[in-house]
PDB file of C-alpha atoms and ligand atoms in Angstrom:
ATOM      1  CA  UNK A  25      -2.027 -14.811  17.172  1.00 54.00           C
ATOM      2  CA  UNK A  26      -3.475 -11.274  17.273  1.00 81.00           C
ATOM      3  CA  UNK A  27      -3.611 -11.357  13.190  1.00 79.00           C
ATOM      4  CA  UNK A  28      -5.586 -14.654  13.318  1.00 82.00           C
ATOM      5  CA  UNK A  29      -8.122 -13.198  15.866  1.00 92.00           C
ATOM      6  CA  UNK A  30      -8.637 -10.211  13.989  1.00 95.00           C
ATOM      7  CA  UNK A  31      -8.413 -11.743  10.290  1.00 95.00           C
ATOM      8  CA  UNK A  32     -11.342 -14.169  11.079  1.00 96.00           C
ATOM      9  CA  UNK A  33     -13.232 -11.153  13.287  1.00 97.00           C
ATOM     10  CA  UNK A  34     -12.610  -9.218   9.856  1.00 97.00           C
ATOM     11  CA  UNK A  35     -14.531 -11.830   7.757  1.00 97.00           C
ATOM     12  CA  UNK A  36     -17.194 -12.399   9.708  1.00 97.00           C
ATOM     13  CA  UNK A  37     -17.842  -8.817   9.534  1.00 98.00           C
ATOM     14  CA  UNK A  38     -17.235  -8.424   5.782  1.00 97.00           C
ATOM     15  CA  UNK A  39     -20.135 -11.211   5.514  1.00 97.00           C
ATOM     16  CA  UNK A  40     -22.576  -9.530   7.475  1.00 98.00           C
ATOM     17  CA  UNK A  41     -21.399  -5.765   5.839  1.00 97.00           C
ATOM     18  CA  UNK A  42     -22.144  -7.745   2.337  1.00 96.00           C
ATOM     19  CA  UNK A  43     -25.445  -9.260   3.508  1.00 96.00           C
ATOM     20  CA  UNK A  44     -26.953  -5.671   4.954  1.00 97.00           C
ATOM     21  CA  UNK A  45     -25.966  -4.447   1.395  1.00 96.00           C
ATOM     22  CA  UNK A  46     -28.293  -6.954   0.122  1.00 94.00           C
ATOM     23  CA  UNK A  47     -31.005  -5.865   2.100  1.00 94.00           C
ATOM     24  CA  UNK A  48     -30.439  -2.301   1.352  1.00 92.00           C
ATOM     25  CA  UNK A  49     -30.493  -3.550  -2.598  1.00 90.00           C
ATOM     26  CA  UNK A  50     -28.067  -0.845  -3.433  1.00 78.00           C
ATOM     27  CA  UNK A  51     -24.511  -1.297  -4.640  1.00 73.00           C
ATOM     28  CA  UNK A  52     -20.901  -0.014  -3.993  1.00 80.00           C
ATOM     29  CA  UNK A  53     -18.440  -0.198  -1.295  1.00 93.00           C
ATOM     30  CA  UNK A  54     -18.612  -0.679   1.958  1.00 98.00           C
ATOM     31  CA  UNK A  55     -14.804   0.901   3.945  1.00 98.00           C
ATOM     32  CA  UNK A  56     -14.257  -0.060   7.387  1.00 98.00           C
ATOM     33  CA  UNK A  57     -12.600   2.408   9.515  1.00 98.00           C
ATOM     34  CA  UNK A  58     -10.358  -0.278  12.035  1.00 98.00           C
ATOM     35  CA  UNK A  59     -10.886   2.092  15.543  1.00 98.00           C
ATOM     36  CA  UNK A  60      -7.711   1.253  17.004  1.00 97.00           C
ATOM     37  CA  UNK A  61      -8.111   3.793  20.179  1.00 97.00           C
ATOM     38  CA  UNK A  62      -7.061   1.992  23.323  1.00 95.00           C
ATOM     39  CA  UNK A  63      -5.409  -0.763  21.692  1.00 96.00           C
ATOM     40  CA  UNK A  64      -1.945  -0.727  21.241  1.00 95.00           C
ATOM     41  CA  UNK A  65       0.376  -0.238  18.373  1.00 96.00           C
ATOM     42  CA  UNK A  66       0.499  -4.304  17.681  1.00 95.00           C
ATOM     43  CA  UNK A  67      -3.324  -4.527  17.550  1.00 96.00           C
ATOM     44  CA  UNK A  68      -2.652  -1.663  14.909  1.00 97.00           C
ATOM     45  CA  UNK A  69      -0.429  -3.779  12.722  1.00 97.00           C
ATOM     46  CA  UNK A  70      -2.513  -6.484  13.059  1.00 96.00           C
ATOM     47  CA  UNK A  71      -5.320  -4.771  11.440  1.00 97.00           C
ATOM     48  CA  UNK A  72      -3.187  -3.582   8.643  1.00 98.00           C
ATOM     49  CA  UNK A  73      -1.942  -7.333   8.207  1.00 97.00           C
ATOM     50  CA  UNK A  74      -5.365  -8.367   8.155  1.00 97.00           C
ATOM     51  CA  UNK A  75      -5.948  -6.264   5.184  1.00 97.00           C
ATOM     52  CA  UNK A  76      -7.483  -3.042   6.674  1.00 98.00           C
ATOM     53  CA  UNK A  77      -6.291   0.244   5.654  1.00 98.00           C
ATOM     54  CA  UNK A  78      -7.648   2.936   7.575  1.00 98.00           C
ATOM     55  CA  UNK A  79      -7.001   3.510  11.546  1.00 98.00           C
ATOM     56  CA  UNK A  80      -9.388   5.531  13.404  1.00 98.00           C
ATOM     57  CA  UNK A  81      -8.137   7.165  16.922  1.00 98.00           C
ATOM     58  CA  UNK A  82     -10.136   9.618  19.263  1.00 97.00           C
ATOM     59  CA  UNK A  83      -7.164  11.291  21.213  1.00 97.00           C
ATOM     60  CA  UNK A  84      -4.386  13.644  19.622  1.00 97.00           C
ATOM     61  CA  UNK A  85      -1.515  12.562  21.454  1.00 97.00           C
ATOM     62  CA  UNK A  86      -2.561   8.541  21.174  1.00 97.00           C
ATOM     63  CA  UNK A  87      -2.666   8.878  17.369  1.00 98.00           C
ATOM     64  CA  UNK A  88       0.626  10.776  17.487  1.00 98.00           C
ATOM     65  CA  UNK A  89       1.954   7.650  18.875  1.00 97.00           C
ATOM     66  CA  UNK A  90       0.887   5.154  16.754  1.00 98.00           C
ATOM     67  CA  UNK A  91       1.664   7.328  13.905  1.00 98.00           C
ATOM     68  CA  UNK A  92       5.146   7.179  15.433  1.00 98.00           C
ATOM     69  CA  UNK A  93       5.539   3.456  15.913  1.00 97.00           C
ATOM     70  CA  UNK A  94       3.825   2.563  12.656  1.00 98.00           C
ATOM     71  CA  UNK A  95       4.497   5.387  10.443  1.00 98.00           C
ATOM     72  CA  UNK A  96       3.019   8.065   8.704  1.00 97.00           C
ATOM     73  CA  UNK A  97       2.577   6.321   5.071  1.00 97.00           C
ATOM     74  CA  UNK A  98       1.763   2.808   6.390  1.00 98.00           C
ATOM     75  CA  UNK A  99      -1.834   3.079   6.971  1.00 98.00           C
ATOM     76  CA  UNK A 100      -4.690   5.767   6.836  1.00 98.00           C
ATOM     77  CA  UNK A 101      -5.334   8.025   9.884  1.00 98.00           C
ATOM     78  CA  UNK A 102      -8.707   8.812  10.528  1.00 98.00           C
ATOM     79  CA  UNK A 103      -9.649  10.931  13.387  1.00 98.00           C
ATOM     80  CA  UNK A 104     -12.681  10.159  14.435  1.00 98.00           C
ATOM     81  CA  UNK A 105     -13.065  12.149  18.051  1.00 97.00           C
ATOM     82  CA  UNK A 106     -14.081  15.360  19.670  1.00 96.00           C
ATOM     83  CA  UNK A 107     -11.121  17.871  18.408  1.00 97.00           C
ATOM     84  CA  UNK A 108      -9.889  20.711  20.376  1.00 96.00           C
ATOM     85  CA  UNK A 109      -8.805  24.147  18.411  1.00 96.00           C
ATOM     86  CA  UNK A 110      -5.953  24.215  19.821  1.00 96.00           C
ATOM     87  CA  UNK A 111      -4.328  20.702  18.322  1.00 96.00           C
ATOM     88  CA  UNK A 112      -5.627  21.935  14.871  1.00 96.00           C
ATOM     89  CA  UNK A 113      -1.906  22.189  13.874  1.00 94.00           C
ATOM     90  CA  UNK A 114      -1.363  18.917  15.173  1.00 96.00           C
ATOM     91  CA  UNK A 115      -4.123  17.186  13.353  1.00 97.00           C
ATOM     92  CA  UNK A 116      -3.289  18.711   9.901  1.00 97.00           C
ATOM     93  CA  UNK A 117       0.288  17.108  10.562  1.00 94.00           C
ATOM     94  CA  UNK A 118      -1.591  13.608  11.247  1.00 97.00           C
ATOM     95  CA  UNK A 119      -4.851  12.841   9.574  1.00 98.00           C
ATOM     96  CA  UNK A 120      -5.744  11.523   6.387  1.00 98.00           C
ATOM     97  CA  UNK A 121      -8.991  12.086   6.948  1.00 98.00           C
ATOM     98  CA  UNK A 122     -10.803  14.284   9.982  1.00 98.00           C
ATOM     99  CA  UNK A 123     -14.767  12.643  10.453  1.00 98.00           C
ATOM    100  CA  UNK A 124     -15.581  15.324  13.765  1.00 98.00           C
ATOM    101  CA  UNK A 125     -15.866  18.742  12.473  1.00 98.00           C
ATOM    102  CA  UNK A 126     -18.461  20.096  14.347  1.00 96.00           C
ATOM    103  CA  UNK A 127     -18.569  23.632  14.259  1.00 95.00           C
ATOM    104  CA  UNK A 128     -17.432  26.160  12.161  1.00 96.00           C
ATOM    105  CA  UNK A 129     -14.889  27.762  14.308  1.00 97.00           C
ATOM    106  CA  UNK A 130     -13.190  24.361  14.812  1.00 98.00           C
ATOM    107  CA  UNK A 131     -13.048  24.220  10.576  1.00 98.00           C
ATOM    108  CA  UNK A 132     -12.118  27.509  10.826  1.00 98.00           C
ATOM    109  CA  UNK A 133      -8.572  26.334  12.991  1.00 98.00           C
ATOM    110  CA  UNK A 134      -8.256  23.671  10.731  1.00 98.00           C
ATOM    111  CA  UNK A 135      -8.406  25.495   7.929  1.00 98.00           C
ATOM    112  CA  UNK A 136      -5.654  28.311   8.856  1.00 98.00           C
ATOM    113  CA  UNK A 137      -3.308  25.359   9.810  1.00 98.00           C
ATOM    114  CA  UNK A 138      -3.969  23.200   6.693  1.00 98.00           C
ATOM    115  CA  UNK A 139      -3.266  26.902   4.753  1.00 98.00           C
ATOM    116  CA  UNK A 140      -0.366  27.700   6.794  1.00 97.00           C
ATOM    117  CA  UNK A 141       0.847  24.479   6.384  1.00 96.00           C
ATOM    118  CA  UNK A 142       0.347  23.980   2.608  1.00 96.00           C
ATOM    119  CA  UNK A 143      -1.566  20.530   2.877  1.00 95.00           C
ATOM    120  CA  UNK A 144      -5.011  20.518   2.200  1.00 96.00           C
ATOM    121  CA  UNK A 145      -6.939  18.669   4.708  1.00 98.00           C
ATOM    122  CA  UNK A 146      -9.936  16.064   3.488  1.00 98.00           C
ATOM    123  CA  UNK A 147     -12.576  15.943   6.286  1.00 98.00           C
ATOM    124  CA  UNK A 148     -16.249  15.214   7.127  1.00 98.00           C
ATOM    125  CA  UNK A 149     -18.628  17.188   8.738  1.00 98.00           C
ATOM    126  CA  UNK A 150     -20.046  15.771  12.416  1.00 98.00           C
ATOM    127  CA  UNK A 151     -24.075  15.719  12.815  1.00 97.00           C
ATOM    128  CA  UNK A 152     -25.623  15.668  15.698  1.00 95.00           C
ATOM    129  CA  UNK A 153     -28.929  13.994  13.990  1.00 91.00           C
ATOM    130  CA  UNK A 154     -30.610  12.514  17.447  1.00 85.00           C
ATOM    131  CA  UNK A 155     -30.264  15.768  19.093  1.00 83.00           C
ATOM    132  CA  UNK A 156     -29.152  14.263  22.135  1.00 83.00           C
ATOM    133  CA  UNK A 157     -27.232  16.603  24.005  1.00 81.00           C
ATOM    134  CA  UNK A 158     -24.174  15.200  25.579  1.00 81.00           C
ATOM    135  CA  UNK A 159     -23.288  14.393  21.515  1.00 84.00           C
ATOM    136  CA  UNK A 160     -21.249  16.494  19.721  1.00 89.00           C
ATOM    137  CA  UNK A 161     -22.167  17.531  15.886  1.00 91.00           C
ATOM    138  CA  UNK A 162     -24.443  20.076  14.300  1.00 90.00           C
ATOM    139  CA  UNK A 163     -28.293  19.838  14.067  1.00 88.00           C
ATOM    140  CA  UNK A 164     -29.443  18.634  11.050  1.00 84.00           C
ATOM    141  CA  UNK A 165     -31.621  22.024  10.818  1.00 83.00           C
ATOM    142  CA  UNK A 166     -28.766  24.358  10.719  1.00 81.00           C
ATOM    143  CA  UNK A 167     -26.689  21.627   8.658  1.00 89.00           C
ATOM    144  CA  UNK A 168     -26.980  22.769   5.197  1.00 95.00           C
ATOM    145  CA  UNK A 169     -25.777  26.456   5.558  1.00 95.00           C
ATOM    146  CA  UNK A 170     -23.247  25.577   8.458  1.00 96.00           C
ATOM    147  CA  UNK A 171     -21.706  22.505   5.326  1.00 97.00           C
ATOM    148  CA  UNK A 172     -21.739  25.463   2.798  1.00 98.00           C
ATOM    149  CA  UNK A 173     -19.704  27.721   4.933  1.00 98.00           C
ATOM    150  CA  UNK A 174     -17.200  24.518   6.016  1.00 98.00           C
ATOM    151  CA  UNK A 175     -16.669  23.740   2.208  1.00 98.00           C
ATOM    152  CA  UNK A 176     -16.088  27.855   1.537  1.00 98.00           C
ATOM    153  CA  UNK A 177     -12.898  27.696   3.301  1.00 98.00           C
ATOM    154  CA  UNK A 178      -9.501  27.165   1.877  1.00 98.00           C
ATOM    155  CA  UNK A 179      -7.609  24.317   2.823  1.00 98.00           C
ATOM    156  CA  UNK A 180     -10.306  21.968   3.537  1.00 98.00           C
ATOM    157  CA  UNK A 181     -11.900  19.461   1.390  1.00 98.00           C
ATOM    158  CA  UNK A 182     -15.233  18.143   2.393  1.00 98.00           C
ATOM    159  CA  UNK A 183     -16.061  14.746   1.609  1.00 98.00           C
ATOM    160  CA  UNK A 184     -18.984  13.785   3.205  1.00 98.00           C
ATOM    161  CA  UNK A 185     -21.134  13.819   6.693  1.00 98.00           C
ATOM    162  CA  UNK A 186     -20.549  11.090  10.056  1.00 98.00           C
ATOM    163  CA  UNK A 187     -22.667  10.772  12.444  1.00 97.00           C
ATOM    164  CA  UNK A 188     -22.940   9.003  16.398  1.00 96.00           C
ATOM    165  CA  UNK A 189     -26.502   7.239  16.671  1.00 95.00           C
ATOM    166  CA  UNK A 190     -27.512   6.837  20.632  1.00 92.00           C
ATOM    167  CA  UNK A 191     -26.199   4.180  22.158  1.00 89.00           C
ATOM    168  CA  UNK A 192     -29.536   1.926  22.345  1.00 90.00           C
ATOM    169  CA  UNK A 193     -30.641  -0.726  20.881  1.00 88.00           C
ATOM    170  CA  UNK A 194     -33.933   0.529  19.835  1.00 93.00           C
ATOM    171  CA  UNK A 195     -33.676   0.155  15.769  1.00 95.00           C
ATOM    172  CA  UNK A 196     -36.136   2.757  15.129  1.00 96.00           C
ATOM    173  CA  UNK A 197     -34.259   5.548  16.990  1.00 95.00           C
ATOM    174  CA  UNK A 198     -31.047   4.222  15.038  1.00 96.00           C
ATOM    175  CA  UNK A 199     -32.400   4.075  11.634  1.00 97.00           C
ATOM    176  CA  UNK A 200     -34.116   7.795  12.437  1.00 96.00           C
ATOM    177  CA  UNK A 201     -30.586   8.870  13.321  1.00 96.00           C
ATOM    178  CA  UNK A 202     -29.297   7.130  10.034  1.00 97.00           C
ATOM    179  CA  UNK A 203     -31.841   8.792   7.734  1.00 97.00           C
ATOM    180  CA  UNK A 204     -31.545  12.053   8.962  1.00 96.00           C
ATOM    181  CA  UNK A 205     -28.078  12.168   8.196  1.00 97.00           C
ATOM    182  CA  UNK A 206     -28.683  10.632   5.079  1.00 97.00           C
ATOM    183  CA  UNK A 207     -31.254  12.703   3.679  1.00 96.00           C
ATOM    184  CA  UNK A 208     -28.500  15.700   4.800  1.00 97.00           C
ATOM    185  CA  UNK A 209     -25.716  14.221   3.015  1.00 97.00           C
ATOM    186  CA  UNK A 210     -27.633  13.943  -0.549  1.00 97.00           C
ATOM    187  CA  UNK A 211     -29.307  17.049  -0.067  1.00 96.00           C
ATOM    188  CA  UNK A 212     -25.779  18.988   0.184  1.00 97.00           C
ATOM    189  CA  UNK A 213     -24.312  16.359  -2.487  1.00 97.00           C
ATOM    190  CA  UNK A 214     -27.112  18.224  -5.007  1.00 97.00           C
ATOM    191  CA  UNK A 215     -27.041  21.982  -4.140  1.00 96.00           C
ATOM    192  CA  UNK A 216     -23.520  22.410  -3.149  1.00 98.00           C
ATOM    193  CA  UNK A 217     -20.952  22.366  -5.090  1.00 96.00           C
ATOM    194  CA  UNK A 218     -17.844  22.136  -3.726  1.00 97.00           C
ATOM    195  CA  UNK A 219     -19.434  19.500  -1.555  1.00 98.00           C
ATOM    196  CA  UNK A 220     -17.918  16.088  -1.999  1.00 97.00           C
ATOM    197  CA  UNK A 221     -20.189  13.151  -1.493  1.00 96.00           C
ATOM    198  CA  UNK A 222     -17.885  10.402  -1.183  1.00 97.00           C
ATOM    199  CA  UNK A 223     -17.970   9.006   2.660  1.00 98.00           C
ATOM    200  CA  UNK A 224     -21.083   8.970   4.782  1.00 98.00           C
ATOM    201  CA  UNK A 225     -19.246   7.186   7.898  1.00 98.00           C
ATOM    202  CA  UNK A 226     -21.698   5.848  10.070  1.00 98.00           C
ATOM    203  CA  UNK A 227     -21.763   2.911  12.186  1.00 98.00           C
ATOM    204  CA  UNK A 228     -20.231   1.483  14.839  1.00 98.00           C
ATOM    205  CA  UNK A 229     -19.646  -2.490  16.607  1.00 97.00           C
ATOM    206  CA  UNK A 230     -23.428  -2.267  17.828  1.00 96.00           C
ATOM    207  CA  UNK A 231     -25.100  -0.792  14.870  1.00 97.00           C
ATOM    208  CA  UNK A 232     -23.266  -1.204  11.531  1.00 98.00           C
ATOM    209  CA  UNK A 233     -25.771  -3.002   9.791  1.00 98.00           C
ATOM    210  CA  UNK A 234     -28.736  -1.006  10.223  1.00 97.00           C
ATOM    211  CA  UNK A 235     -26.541   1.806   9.307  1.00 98.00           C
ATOM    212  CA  UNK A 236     -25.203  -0.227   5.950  1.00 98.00           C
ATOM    213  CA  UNK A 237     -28.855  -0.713   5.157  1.00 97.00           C
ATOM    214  CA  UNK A 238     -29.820   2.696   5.944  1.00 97.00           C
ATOM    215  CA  UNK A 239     -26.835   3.987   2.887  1.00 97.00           C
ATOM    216  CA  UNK A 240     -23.843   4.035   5.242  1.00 98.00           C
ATOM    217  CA  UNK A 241     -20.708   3.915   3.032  1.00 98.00           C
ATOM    218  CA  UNK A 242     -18.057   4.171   5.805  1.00 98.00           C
ATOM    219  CA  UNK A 243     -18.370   1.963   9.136  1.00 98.00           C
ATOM    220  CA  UNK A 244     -16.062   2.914  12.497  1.00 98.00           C
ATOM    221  CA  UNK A 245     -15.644  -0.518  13.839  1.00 98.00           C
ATOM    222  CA  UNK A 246     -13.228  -0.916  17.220  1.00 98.00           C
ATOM    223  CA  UNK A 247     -15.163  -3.661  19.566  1.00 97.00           C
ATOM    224  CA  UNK A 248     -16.178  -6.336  16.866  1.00 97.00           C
ATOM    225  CA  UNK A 249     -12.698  -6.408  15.843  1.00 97.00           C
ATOM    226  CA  UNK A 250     -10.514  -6.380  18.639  1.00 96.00           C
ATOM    227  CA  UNK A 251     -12.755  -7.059  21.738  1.00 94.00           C
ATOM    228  CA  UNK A 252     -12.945  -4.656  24.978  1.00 90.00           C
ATOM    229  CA  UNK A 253     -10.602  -1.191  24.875  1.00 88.00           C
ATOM    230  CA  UNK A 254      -8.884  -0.131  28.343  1.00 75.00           C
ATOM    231  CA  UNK A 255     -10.564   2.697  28.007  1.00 66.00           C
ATOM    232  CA  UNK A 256     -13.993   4.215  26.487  1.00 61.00           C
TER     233      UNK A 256
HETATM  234  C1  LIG B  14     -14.832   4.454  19.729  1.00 86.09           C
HETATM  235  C2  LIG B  14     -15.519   4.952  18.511  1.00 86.09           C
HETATM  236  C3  LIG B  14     -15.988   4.050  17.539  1.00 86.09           C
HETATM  237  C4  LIG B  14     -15.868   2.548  17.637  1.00 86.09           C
HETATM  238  O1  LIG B  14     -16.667   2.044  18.652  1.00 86.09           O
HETATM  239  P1  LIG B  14     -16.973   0.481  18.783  1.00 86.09           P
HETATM  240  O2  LIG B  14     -18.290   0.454  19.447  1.00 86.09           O
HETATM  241  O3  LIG B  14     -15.902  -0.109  19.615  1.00 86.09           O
HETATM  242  O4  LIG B  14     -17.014  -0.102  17.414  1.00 86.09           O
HETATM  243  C5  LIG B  14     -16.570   4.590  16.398  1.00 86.09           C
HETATM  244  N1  LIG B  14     -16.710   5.923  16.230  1.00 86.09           N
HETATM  245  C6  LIG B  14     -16.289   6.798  17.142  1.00 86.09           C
HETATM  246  C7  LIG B  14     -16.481   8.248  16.887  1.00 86.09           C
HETATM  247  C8  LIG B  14     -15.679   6.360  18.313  1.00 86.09           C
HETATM  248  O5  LIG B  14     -15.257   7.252  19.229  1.00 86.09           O
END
């Protein structure tokens, strides 16, 4: 039942992921990041039987027990929320792939615990590109020197940039926040170079297709996939 739901939720979204890559006239991949927060570990495995591959989760200790109940190997774990440098060492254990890094001392955690514990950690660097406050991320002004200092340490690989546009529905403000993280991500793809431009994860349920048109190559989808969370 749950499959069903979410394998015809899934196509729906494919179509309108392939239509805003029309629009944007570019080509190449769109991934979906299935944001599995608040949902339990069935919802989980019905993403994975729907075809999805990567699971996004926003708490430690949630993600710790889905990774539990689904296992380690059976999917990719993204995590996608605001980290705390003290569950570093629990993170390195976890993720396939961090998208929050937000400041350098929290890379710099990451990085002693992905040395200590000999597995080198892909993540993304966080931008705060609408300069709202309560949003977590770097400013695009500091952003190229702050990236070049992330990818300098050992242990982490650096694969790209994610961003959080405002929640609004104001498409200028979105595409703005879009661009600027855009124009971020291929400046530090061309003058860095152990920069690796392979994700730029942004979107979400409300804005994924201005953000595929806008060069998004990653979308963080919860919402349009499984309906309302118990929590936010
Ligand atoms: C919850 C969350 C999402 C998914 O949000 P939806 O609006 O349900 O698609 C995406 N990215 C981050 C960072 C989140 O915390």
């Amino acid at each position: 039942m749950i499959t069903e739901t979410v394998a015809s939720r899934l196509e729906e979204v494919n179509e309108r992921i392939a239509r805003a890559s029309e629009r944007r006239g570019a080509g190449g991949e769109v991934s979906i990041v299935a944001v599995t927060k608040g949902h339990s570990a069935d919802v989980a495995r019905a993403a994975l039987e729907a075809g999805l591959r990567a699971l996004g989760e926003n708490r430690v200790g949630e993600m710790e027990g889905k990774v539990a109940e689904i296992g380690r190997d059976a999917a990719d774990w993204h995590f996608i929320g605001r980290l705390q440098r003290r569950k570093a060492r629990q993170v390195v254990g976890l993720a396939d792939l961090v998208h929050s890094v937000d400041s350098l001392r929290l890379a710099e955690a990451l990085s002693r615990r992905a040395v200590e514990e000999e597995r080198p950690l892909p993540v993304l660097v966080q931008v705060n590109a609408s300069g709202e406050e309560s949003k977590a991320g770097i400013p695009p002004e500091e952003g190229i020197d702050l990236i070049e200092s992330v990818c300098d340490l050992a242990g982490l690989r650096v694969e790209g940039l994610m961003t959080m546009a405002p929640f609004t529905d104001d498409d200028s403000v979105l595409r703005d926040t879009f661009r600027r993280t855009r124009a971020l991500f291929e400046e530090a793809d061309r003058h860095l170079d152990r920069f690796r431009g392979t994700h730029l994860s942004m979107g979400m349920s409300n804005d994924y297709e201005i953000a595929v048109e806008e060069g998004s190559n990653m979308v963080r989808l919860g919402t349009v996939l499984f309906g309302e969370r118990s929590y936010d």
